[in-house]
mmCIF file of C-alpha atoms in Angstrom:
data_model
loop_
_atom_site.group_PDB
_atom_site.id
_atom_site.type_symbol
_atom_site.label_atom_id
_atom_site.label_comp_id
_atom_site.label_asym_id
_atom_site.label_seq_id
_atom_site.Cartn_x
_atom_site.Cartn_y
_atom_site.Cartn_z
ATOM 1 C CA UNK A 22 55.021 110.364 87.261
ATOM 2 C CA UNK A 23 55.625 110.309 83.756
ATOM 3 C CA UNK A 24 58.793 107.743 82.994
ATOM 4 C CA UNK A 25 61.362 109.972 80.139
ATOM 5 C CA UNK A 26 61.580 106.858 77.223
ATOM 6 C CA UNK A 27 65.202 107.092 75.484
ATOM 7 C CA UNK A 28 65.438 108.518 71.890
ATOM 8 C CA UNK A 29 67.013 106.635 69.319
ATOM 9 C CA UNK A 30 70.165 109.229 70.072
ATOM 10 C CA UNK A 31 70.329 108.226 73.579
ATOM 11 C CA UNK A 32 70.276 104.371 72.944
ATOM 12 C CA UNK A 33 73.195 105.080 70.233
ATOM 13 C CA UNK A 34 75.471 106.748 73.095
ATOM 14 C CA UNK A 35 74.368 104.232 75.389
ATOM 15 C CA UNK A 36 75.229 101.758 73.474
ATOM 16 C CA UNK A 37 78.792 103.004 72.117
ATOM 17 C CA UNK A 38 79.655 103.870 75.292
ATOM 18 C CA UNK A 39 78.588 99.835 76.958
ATOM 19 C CA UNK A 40 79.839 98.368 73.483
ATOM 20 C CA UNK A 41 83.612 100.260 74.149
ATOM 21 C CA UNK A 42 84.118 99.563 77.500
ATOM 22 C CA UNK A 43 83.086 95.826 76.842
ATOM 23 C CA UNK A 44 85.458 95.410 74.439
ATOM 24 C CA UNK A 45 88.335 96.926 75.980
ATOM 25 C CA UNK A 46 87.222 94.838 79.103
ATOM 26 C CA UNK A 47 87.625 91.515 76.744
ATOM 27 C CA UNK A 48 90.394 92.201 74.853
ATOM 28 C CA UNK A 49 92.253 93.717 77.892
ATOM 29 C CA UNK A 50 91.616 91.427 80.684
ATOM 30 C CA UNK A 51 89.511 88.870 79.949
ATOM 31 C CA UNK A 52 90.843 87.610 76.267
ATOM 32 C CA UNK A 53 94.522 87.875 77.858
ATOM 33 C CA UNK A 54 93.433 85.581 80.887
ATOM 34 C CA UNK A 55 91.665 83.010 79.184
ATOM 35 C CA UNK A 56 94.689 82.749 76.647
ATOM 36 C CA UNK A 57 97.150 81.985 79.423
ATOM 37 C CA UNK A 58 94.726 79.375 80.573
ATOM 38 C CA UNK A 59 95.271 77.507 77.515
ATOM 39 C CA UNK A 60 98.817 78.272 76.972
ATOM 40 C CA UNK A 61 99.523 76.837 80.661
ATOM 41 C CA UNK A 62 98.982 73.623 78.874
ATOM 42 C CA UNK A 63 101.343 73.866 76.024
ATOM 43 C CA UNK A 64 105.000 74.429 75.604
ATOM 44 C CA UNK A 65 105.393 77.635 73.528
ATOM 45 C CA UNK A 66 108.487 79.764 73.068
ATOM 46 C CA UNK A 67 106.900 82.452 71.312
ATOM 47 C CA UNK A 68 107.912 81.581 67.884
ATOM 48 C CA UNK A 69 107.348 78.071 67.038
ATOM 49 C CA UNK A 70 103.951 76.221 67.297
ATOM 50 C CA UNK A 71 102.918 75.671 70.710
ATOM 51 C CA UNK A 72 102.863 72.067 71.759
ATOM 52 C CA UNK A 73 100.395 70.651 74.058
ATOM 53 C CA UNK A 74 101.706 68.708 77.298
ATOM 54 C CA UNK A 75 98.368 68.872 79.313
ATOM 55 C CA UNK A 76 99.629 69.533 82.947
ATOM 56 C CA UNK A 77 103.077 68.728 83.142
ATOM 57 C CA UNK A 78 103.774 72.720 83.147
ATOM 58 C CA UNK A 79 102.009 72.292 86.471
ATOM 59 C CA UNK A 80 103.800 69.167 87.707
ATOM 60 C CA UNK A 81 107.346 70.988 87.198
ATOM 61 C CA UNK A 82 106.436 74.201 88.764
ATOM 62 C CA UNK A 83 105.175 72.463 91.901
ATOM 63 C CA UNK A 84 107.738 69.640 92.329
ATOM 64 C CA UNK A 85 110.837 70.443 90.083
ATOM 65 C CA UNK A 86 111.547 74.281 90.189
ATOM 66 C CA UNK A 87 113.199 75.568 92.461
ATOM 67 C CA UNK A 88 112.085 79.002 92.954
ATOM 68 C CA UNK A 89 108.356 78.334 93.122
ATOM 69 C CA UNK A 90 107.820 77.730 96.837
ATOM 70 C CA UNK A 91 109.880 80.776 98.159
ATOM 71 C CA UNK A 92 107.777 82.770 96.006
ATOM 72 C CA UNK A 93 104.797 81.473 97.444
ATOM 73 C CA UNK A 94 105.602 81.938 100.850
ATOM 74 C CA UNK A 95 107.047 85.347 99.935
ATOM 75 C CA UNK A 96 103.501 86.452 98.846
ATOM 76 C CA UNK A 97 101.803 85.311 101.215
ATOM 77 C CA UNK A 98 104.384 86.909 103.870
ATOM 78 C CA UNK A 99 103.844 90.422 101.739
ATOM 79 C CA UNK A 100 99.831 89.400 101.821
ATOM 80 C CA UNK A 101 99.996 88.684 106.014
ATOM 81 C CA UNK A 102 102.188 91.723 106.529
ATOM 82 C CA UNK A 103 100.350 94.313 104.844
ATOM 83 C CA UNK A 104 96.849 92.755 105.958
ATOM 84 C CA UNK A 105 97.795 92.816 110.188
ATOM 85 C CA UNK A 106 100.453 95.369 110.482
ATOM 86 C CA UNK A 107 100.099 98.168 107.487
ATOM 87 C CA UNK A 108 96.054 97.729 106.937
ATOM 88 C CA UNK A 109 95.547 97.984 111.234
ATOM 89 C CA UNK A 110 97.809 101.151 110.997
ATOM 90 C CA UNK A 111 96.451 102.744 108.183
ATOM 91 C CA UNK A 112 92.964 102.243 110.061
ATOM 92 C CA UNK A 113 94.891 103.822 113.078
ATOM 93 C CA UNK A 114 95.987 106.904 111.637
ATOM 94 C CA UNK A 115 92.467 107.591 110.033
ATOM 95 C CA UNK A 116 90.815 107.270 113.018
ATOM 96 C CA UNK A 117 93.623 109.646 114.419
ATOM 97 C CA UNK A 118 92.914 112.368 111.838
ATOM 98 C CA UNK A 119 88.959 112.001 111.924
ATOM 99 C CA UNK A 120 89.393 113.456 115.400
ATOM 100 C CA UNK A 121 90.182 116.961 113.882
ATOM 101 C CA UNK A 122 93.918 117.254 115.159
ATOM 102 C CA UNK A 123 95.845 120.557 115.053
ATOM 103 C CA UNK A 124 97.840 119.863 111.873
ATOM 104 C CA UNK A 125 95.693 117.312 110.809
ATOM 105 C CA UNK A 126 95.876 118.030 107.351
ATOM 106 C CA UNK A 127 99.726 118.421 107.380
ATOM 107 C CA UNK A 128 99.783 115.095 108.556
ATOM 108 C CA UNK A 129 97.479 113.212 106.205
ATOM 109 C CA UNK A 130 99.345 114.811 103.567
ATOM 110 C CA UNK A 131 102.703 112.966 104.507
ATOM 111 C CA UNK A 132 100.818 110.387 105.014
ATOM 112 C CA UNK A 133 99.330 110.010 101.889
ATOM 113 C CA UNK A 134 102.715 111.073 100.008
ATOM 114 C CA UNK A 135 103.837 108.374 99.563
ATOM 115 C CA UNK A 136 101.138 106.785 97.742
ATOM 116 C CA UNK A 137 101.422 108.651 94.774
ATOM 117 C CA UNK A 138 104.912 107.446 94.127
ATOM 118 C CA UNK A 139 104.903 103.748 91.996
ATOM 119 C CA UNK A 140 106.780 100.987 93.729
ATOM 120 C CA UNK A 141 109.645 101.353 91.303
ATOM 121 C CA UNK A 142 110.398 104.688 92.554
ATOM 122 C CA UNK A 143 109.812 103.165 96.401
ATOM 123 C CA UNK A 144 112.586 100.811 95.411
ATOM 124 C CA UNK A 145 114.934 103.254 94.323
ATOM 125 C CA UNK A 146 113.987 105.162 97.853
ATOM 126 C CA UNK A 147 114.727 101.870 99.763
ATOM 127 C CA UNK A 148 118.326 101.236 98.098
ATOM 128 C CA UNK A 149 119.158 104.759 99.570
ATOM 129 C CA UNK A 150 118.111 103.953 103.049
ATOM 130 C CA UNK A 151 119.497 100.480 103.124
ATOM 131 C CA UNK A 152 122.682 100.202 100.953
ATOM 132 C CA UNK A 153 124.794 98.429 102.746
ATOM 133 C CA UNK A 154 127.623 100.750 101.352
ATOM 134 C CA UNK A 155 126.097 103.953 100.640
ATOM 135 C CA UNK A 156 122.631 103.831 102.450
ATOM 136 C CA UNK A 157 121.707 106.314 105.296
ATOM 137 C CA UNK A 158 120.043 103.661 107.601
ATOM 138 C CA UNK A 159 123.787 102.024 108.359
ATOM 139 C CA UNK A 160 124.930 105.603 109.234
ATOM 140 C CA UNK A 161 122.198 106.322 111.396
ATOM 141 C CA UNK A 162 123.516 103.034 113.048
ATOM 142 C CA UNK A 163 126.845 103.609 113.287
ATOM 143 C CA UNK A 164 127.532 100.620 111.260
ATOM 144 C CA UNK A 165 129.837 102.267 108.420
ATOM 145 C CA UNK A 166 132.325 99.918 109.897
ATOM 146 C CA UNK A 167 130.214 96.540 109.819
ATOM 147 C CA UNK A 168 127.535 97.752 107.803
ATOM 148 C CA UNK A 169 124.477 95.710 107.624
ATOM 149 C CA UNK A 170 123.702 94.362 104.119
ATOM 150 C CA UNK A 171 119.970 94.727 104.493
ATOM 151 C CA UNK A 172 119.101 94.069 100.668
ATOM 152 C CA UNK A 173 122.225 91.418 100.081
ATOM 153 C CA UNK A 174 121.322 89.190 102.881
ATOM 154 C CA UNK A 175 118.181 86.899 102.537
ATOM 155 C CA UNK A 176 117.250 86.520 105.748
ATOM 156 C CA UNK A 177 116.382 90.024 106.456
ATOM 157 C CA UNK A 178 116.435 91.550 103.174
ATOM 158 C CA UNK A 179 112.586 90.749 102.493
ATOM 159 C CA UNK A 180 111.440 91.946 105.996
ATOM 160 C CA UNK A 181 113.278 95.755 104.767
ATOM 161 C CA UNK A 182 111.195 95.449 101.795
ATOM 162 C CA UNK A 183 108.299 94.815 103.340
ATOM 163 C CA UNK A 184 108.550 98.014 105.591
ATOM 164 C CA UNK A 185 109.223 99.822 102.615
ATOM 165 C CA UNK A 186 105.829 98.649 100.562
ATOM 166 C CA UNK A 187 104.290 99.223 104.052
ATOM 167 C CA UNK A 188 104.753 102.740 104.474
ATOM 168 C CA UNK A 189 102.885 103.786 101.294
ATOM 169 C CA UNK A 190 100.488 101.098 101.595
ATOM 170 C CA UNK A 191 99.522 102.685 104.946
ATOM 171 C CA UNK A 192 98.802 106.106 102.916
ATOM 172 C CA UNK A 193 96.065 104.821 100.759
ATOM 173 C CA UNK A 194 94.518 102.464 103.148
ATOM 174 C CA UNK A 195 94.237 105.674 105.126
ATOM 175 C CA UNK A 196 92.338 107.787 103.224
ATOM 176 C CA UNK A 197 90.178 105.002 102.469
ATOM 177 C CA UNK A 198 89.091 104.435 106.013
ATOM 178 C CA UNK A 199 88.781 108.569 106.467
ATOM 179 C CA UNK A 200 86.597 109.011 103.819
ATOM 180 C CA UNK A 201 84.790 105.982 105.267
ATOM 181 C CA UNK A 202 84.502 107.991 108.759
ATOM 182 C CA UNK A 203 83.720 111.280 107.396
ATOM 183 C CA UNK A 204 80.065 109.283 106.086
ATOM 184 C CA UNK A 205 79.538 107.738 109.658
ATOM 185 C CA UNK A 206 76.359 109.492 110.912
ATOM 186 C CA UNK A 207 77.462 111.804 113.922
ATOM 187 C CA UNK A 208 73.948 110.492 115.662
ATOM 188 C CA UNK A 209 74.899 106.933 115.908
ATOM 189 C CA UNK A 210 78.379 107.566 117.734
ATOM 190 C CA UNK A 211 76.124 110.536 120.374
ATOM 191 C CA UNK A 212 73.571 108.076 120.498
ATOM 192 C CA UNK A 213 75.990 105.237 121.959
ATOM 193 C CA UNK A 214 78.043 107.840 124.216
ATOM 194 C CA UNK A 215 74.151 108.978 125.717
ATOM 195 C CA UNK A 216 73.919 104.901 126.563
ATOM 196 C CA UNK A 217 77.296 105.252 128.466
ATOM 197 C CA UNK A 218 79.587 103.685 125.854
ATOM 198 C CA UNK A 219 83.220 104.430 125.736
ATOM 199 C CA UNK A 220 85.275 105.699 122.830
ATOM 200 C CA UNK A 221 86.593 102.099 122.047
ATOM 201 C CA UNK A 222 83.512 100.495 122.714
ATOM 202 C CA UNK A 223 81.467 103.454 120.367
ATOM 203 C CA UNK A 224 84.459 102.253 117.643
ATOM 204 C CA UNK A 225 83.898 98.678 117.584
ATOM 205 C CA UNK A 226 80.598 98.414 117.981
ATOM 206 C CA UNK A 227 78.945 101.592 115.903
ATOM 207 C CA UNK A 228 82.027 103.176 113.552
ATOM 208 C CA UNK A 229 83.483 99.837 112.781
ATOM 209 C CA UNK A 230 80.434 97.500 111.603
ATOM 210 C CA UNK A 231 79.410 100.785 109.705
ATOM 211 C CA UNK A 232 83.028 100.920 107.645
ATOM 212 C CA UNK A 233 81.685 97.220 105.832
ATOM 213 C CA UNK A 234 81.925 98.426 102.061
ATOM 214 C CA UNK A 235 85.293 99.937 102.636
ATOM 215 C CA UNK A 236 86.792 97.045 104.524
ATOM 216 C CA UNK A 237 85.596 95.078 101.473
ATOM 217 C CA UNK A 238 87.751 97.795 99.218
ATOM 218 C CA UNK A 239 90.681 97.496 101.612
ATOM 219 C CA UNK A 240 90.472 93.753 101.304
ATOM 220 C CA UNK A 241 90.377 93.629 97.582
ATOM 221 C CA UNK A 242 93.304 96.284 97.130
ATOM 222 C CA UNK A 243 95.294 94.574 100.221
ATOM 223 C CA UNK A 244 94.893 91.257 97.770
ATOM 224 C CA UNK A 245 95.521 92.822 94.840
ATOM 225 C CA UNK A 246 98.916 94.433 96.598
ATOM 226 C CA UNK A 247 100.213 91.903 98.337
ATOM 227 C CA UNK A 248 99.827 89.171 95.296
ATOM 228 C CA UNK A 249 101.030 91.547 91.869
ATOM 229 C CA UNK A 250 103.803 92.841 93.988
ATOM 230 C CA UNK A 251 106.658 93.016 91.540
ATOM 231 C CA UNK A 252 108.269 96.870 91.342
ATOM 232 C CA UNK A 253 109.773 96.957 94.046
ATOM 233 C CA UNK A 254 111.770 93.918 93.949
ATOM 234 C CA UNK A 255 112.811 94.166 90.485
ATOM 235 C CA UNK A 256 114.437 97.638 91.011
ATOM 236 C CA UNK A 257 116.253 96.263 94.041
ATOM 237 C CA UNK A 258 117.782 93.107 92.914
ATOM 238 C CA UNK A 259 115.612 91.903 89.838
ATOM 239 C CA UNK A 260 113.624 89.662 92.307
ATOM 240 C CA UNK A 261 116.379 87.601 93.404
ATOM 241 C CA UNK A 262 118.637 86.222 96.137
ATOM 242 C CA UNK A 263 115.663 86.029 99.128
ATOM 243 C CA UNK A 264 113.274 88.401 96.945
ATOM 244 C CA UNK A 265 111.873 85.958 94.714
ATOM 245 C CA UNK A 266 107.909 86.516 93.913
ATOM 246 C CA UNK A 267 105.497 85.048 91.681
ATOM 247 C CA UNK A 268 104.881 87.999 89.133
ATOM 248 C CA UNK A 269 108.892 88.030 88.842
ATOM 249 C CA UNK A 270 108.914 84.146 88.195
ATOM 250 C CA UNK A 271 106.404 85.032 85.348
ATOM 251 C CA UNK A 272 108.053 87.640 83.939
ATOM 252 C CA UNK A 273 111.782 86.129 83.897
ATOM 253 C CA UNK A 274 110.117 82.715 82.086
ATOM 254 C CA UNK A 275 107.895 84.855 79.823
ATOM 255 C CA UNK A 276 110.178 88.008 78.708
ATOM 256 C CA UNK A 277 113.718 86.432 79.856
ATOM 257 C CA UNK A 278 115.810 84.681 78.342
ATOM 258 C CA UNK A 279 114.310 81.176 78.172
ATOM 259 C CA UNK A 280 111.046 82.617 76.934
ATOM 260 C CA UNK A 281 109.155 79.481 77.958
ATOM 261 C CA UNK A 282 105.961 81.409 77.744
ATOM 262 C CA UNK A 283 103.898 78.442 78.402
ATOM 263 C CA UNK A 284 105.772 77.754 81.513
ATOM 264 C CA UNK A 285 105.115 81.550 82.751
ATOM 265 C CA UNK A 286 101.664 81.374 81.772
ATOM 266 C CA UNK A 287 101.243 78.199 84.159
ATOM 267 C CA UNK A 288 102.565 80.480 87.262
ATOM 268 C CA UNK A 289 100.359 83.151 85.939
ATOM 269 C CA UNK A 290 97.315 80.809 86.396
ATOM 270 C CA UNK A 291 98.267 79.660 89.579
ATOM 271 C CA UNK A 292 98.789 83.585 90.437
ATOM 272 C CA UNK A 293 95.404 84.082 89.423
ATOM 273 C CA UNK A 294 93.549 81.405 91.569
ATOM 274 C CA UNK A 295 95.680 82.132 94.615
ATOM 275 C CA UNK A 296 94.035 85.750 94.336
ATOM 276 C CA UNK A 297 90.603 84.637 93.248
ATOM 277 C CA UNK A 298 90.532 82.387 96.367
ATOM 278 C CA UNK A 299 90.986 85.084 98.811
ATOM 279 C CA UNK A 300 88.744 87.277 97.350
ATOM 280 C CA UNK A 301 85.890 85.157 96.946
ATOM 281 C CA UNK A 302 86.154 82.995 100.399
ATOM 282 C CA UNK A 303 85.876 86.560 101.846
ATOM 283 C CA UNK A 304 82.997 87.819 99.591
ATOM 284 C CA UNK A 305 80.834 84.828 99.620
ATOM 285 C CA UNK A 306 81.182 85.202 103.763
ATOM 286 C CA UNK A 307 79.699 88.443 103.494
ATOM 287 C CA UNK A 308 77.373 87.702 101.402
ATOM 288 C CA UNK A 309 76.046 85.048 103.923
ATOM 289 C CA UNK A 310 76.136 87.341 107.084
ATOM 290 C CA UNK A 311 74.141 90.048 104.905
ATOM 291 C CA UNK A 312 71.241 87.362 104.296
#
């Protein structure tokens, strides 16, 4: 077999086309990271000279200010809820429509609704369910009386959020795993019913283990979700008052008033390896079990 060499015309495209999307790639992503890993260590308020304080940045964020640990635990809370409650249904309902239900693309389509709408526009949708003066939820209560102020009060008003970026998450980790199922080789799940396996046993033990590259997408976007979260809770109450998240404590120190961009670039950072240590603990893993 005779191997095609490139022309001089093909290496020029190839290499425009490499050459672009490298650059973009450094100046978009990886020239802004590595700047706010050196601006972490200064003091910089945009318009001055920055000052270098090595890692006191660090030291105040972790034992002086005061919204730093809510946020935390508020991401990780959005991380744990979408990874066991939305991610398992999402799973759910693909397995549902896989199984060629009477309206099944009706369904997936309402489903999947929601995911083309941007957080920001979910927010919006969330202050009209759960105003506590004007939202439908209290009505469907019967609370106009004693309404509940499900956005006002912080102990409840992050759980009403968090079935809010639930039900679109659900959409797209749907058609994820359904386009993951539709692949699945109709042999291996006739082969394991011929050996007497049951439907949830056939699921868990051929379907599932087969799904690996998409759970590794799902993973990654559930990650991705559950740590930049910031729309939502920015239209609702600017991420305030039980709402408070990391990418909200970066933006208020780096675009607020204070403009301490040093100080937002240290949360940034922090941001970063929070997500970076998720994502690699699980990918390394895998990488082991595959060898």
């Amino acid at each position: 077999m005779k191997i095609r060499r490139f022309s001089a015309g093909d290496r020029a495209v190839i290499a425009v086309v490499l050459g672009v999307a490298i650059v973009l790639d450094l100046g978009l992503i990886w020239g802004p990271t590595i700047a706010s890993v050196g601006l972490s260590f200064t003091s910089w308020n945009g318009v001055t000279d920055p000052a270098w304080v090595g890692g006191r940045n660090y030291d105040t964020i972790v034992n002086v200010y005061p919204p730093f640990w809510p946020a935390v635990r508020h991401n990780l809370l959005w991380l744990a809820f979408l990874g066991a409650v939305a991610t398992p249904l999402g799973l759910f309902f693909a397995v549902l429509l896989d199984k060629r239900l009477r309206l099944g693309r009706f369904y997936q389509s309402a489903l999947y609704l929601p995911v083309v709408l941007s957080l920001a526009i979910v927010g919006f949708i969330a202050q009209l369910v759960y105003s506590r003066d004007y939202g439908a939820l209290n009505n469907v209560l019967g609370r106009t009386g004693n309404p509940i102020d499900f956005l006002g009060d912080p102990s409840i008003n992050i759980w009403a959020v968090l079935i809010a970026v639930g039900w679109r998450h659900v959409g797209y980790v749907m058609i994820l795993y359904l386009a993951g199922l539709k692949a699945v080789d109709p042999a291996l799940k006739e082969s394991a019913a011929l050996d007497g396996a049951g439907e949830a046993q056939t699921f868990f033990r051929v379907t599932f283990p087969t799904l690996r590259p998409v759970n590794i997408i799902v993973l990654v976007i559930t990650v991705i979700e559950g740590l930049r979260a910031f729309d939502i809770v920015y239209a609702i109450n600017r991420g305030r008052n039980g709402l408070e998240l990391l990418s909200v404590l970066v933006t208020d120190n780096i675009i607020g008033e204070a403009s301490r961009i040093g100080f937002g670039s240290a949360i940034a950072v922090i941001l970063l390896l929070i997500s970076l240590g998720f994502i690699v603990t699980y990918l390394v893993r895998i990488l082991r079990e595959e060898r």
